Coordinates of C-alpha atoms in Angstrom, one line a residue:
Chain A
A1 CA -3.1 -15.1 18.7
Q2 CA -3.6 -16.2 15.1
S3 CA -0.7 -16.2 12.5
V4 CA 0.0 -16.9 9.0
T5 CA 3.3 -18.3 7.5
Q6 CA 4.1 -18.2 3.9
P7 CA 7.5 -20.0 3.6
D8 CA 8.3 -19.0 0.0
I9 CA 9.4 -15.2 -0.2
H10 CA 10.0 -15.4 -3.9
I11 CA 9.1 -17.9 -6.6
T12 CA 9.9 -18.0 -10.3
V13 CA 8.2 -20.1 -12.7
S14 CA 7.9 -20.2 -16.6
E15 CA 5.0 -19.1 -18.4
G16 CA 2.5 -22.2 -18.9
A17 CA 4.1 -24.0 -15.9
S18 CA 2.0 -25.0 -12.9
L19 CA 2.1 -23.0 -9.8
E20 CA 1.6 -23.7 -6.0
L21 CA 2.0 -21.1 -3.2
R22 CA 2.1 -22.3 0.5
C23 CA 0.3 -21.2 3.2
N24 CA 0.1 -22.3 6.6
Y25 CA -1.9 -20.8 9.7
S26 CA -2.1 -21.0 13.5
Y27 CA -5.3 -20.7 15.1
G28 CA -7.3 -23.0 17.7
A29 CA -10.2 -23.2 15.1
T30 CA -10.8 -23.1 11.5
P31 CA -10.4 -19.6 10.6
Y32 CA -11.9 -17.8 7.5
L33 CA -9.0 -18.2 4.9
F34 CA -8.2 -15.7 1.9
W35 CA -5.8 -15.4 -0.7
Y36 CA -5.2 -11.8 -2.1
V37 CA -3.2 -10.5 -5.0
Q38 CA -1.4 -7.2 -5.3
S39 CA 0.0 -6.0 -8.5
P40 CA 2.8 -3.2 -8.2
G41 CA 1.4 0.1 -7.0
Q42 CA -2.1 -1.2 -6.4
G43 CA -4.3 -2.5 -3.5
L44 CA -5.0 -6.1 -2.8
Q45 CA -7.6 -8.0 -4.8
L46 CA -9.5 -11.0 -3.6
L47 CA -8.6 -14.3 -5.4
L48 CA -10.9 -16.7 -3.4
K49 CA -12.0 -17.5 0.3
Y50 CA -13.0 -20.5 2.3
F51 CA -15.3 -20.3 5.1
S52 CA -16.8 -24.1 5.4
G53 CA -17.8 -26.9 3.2
D54 CA -15.9 -28.2 0.0
T55 CA -12.3 -28.1 1.0
L56 CA -11.4 -27.2 -2.5
V57 CA -12.3 -23.7 -3.5
Q58 CA -12.2 -22.1 -6.9
G59 CA -11.3 -18.3 -7.5
I60 CA -10.9 -15.9 -10.1
K61 CA -8.5 -16.0 -12.8
G62 CA -8.2 -19.8 -12.8
F63 CA -6.9 -20.1 -9.4
E64 CA -7.9 -22.6 -6.8
A65 CA -7.2 -23.3 -3.2
E66 CA -7.2 -26.6 -1.0
F67 CA -8.0 -26.3 2.7
K68 CA -6.2 -29.2 4.6
R69 CA -7.1 -29.1 8.3
S70 CA -4.6 -31.9 9.3
Q71 CA -1.9 -29.8 8.0
S72 CA -3.2 -26.3 8.8
S73 CA -2.7 -25.4 5.4
F74 CA -4.6 -23.2 2.7
N75 CA -2.2 -23.6 -0.5
L76 CA -3.0 -21.8 -3.7
R77 CA -2.6 -23.6 -7.2
K78 CA -2.9 -22.8 -10.6
P79 CA -2.4 -25.5 -13.6
S80 CA -0.8 -22.9 -16.2
V81 CA 0.6 -19.5 -15.1
H82 CA 0.1 -16.5 -17.4
W83 CA 2.5 -13.7 -17.6
S84 CA -0.1 -11.4 -16.2
D85 CA 0.0 -13.4 -13.0
A86 CA 3.3 -11.9 -12.0
A87 CA 2.4 -10.2 -8.8
E88 CA 2.7 -10.6 -5.0
Y89 CA 0.4 -13.0 -3.2
F90 CA -0.9 -12.8 0.5
C91 CA -2.8 -15.5 2.3
A92 CA -5.0 -14.2 5.2
V93 CA -7.0 -15.5 8.1
G94 CA -10.0 -13.9 9.5
V95 CA -10.9 -14.5 13.3
G96 CA -13.4 -13.2 15.4
N97 CA -16.2 -14.0 17.9
S98 CA -19.3 -15.5 17.0
G99 CA -21.0 -12.0 16.9
G100 CA -18.2 -10.7 15.0
S101 CA -17.4 -7.7 17.4
N102 CA -13.8 -8.3 17.0
Y103 CA -13.3 -9.6 13.7
K104 CA -10.0 -9.0 11.9
L105 CA -7.8 -10.1 9.1
T106 CA -4.2 -11.3 9.8
F107 CA -1.8 -11.4 6.5
G108 CA 1.2 -13.4 5.9
K109 CA 4.3 -11.7 4.6
G110 CA 3.5 -12.5 1.0
T111 CA 5.1 -14.5 -2.0
L112 CA 6.4 -12.6 -4.9
L113 CA 5.8 -14.5 -8.2
T114 CA 8.1 -13.7 -11.2
V115 CA 6.8 -15.2 -14.5
N116 CA 9.6 -16.0 -17.2
P117 CA 8.6 -15.9 -20.7
Chain B
N1 CA -20.1 3.6 -5.5
A2 CA -16.6 5.2 -4.9
G3 CA -15.7 2.3 -2.4
V4 CA -12.9 3.1 -0.1
T5 CA -11.1 6.3 -0.7
Q6 CA -7.8 7.3 1.0
T7 CA -6.2 10.8 0.7
P8 CA -3.5 12.1 0.5
K9 CA -1.8 9.5 -2.0
F10 CA 1.6 10.8 -1.2
R11 CA 3.0 12.6 1.6
I12 CA 6.6 13.7 3.0
L13 CA 6.7 14.5 6.8
K14 CA 9.5 16.0 8.8
I15 CA 10.4 14.1 11.9
G16 CA 8.1 15.2 14.8
Q17 CA 5.4 16.7 12.6
S18 CA 1.9 15.2 12.7
M19 CA -0.7 14.6 10.3
T20 CA -4.0 12.6 9.5
L21 CA -4.5 10.0 7.0
Q22 CA -8.1 10.2 5.8
C23 CA -10.3 7.2 4.7
T24 CA -13.8 7.4 3.9
Q25 CA -16.2 4.4 2.6
D26 CA -19.7 4.7 1.0
M27 CA -20.8 1.2 1.2
N28 CA -22.3 1.3 4.9
H29 CA -19.7 -1.3 6.1
N30 CA -19.3 -1.4 10.0
Y31 CA -15.8 -2.9 9.9
M32 CA -12.9 -0.8 9.1
Y33 CA -9.1 -1.1 9.3
W34 CA -5.9 0.4 9.1
Y35 CA -3.0 -1.6 7.9
R36 CA 0.6 -0.4 7.1
Q37 CA 2.7 -2.7 4.5
D38 CA 6.7 -2.7 4.6
P39 CA 8.7 -4.6 2.1
G40 CA 8.8 -8.1 2.8
M41 CA 6.6 -7.8 5.8
G42 CA 3.1 -8.0 4.4
L43 CA 0.4 -6.0 6.2
K44 CA 0.4 -5.3 9.7
L45 CA -3.1 -4.4 11.5
I46 CA -2.6 -0.9 13.2
Y47 CA -6.1 -0.2 14.4
Y48 CA -9.7 -1.5 13.6
S49 CA -13.3 -0.4 14.2
V50 CA -16.3 -2.8 14.2
G51 CA -18.8 0.4 14.2
A52 CA -19.4 3.8 14.9
G53 CA -17.8 4.8 18.3
I54 CA -15.8 1.7 18.7
T55 CA -12.1 1.0 17.9
D56 CA -9.4 -1.1 19.3
K57 CA -5.7 -1.8 18.7
G58 CA -4.1 -4.0 16.3
E59 CA -0.7 -5.6 16.2
V60 CA 1.2 -2.3 15.6
P61 CA -0.8 0.6 17.3
N62 CA 2.0 2.5 18.9
G63 CA 2.5 6.0 17.3
Y64 CA -1.0 6.1 16.0
N65 CA -4.4 7.2 16.8
V66 CA -8.0 6.7 15.5
S67 CA -11.5 7.8 15.8
R68 CA -14.7 6.6 14.4
S69 CA -17.3 9.3 14.9
T70 CA -19.3 7.9 11.8
T71 CA -19.8 4.8 9.9
E72 CA -18.2 6.4 6.7
D73 CA -14.9 7.9 8.0
F74 CA -12.0 6.4 9.8
P75 CA -9.1 8.7 10.2
L76 CA -5.7 7.7 11.2
R77 CA -3.6 10.1 13.2
L78 CA 0.2 10.3 13.5
E79 CA 1.0 12.7 16.4
L80 CA 4.9 13.0 16.3
A81 CA 6.1 11.2 13.0
A82 CA 9.3 9.1 13.3
P83 CA 11.3 7.6 10.4
S84 CA 10.0 4.1 11.4
Q85 CA 6.4 5.3 10.3
T86 CA 7.8 5.6 6.5
S87 CA 5.3 3.0 4.9
V88 CA 2.4 2.4 2.6
Y89 CA -1.0 2.7 4.5
F90 CA -4.1 0.8 3.5
C91 CA -7.3 1.4 4.7
A92 CA -10.0 -1.2 4.4
S93 CA -13.7 -2.0 5.0
V94 CA -15.9 -5.0 4.8
R95 CA -19.6 -5.8 5.4
D96 CA -19.2 -8.7 7.6
M97 CA -17.2 -11.8 8.3
Y98 CA -18.3 -13.4 5.3
S99 CA -17.2 -10.8 2.7
P100 CA -14.1 -9.8 1.2
L101 CA -12.3 -6.7 2.2
H102 CA -12.5 -3.5 0.1
F103 CA -9.1 -1.8 0.1
G104 CA -8.2 1.9 -0.8
N105 CA -5.4 2.8 -3.0
G106 CA -3.1 3.4 -0.2
T107 CA -1.0 6.4 1.1
R108 CA 2.6 6.5 0.8
L109 CA 4.0 8.3 3.7
T110 CA 7.7 9.0 4.0
V111 CA 9.3 10.6 7.1
T112 CA 12.6 12.3 7.0

């Protein structure tokens, strides 16, 4: 079965500093990869996704992520963090057969981001 | 479009009571999911459905049941509520494997 590991439970950065959130997955093939963000009391919002092709993907709010097959990783980055980026971030993998009859997403445990002024 | 609508938003149950969490979507999505979210544990898949009349167990199905009689609705049933079912429940739907999930706003359930 597929699994997702987010090694960092909580990260604190200063506003304006760069950010990297780590995500590793375990799956026999290349899954569909996603990053979601959740603000307190809210549902989850998609930041970006990777299916195939260019391994560096751009998302909303200035975020990007890089897929590295050799490391089974899909790390999220942002060059300059804003106070409004404080939230919880979830990496997810989507797997299913070619017909999609059992397609489902597995989420990591999340990384809570705190931004200091 | 309303997207994915969950009701109720909050509920307190006594141990042994039963209830149904409602989820409906108006986007004609075939795939629908129920997740529970506990602090520090991320989202765990309870049940999912790939179309009307088809449901399957996820990672943590014990204590729950689902049905999918229509494309729009995917209710989650708790038959004998237990304190371990205290959680925030999210319903989600998606058009296909290449699209992002649409999440409801969640139901916060407390079992005492």
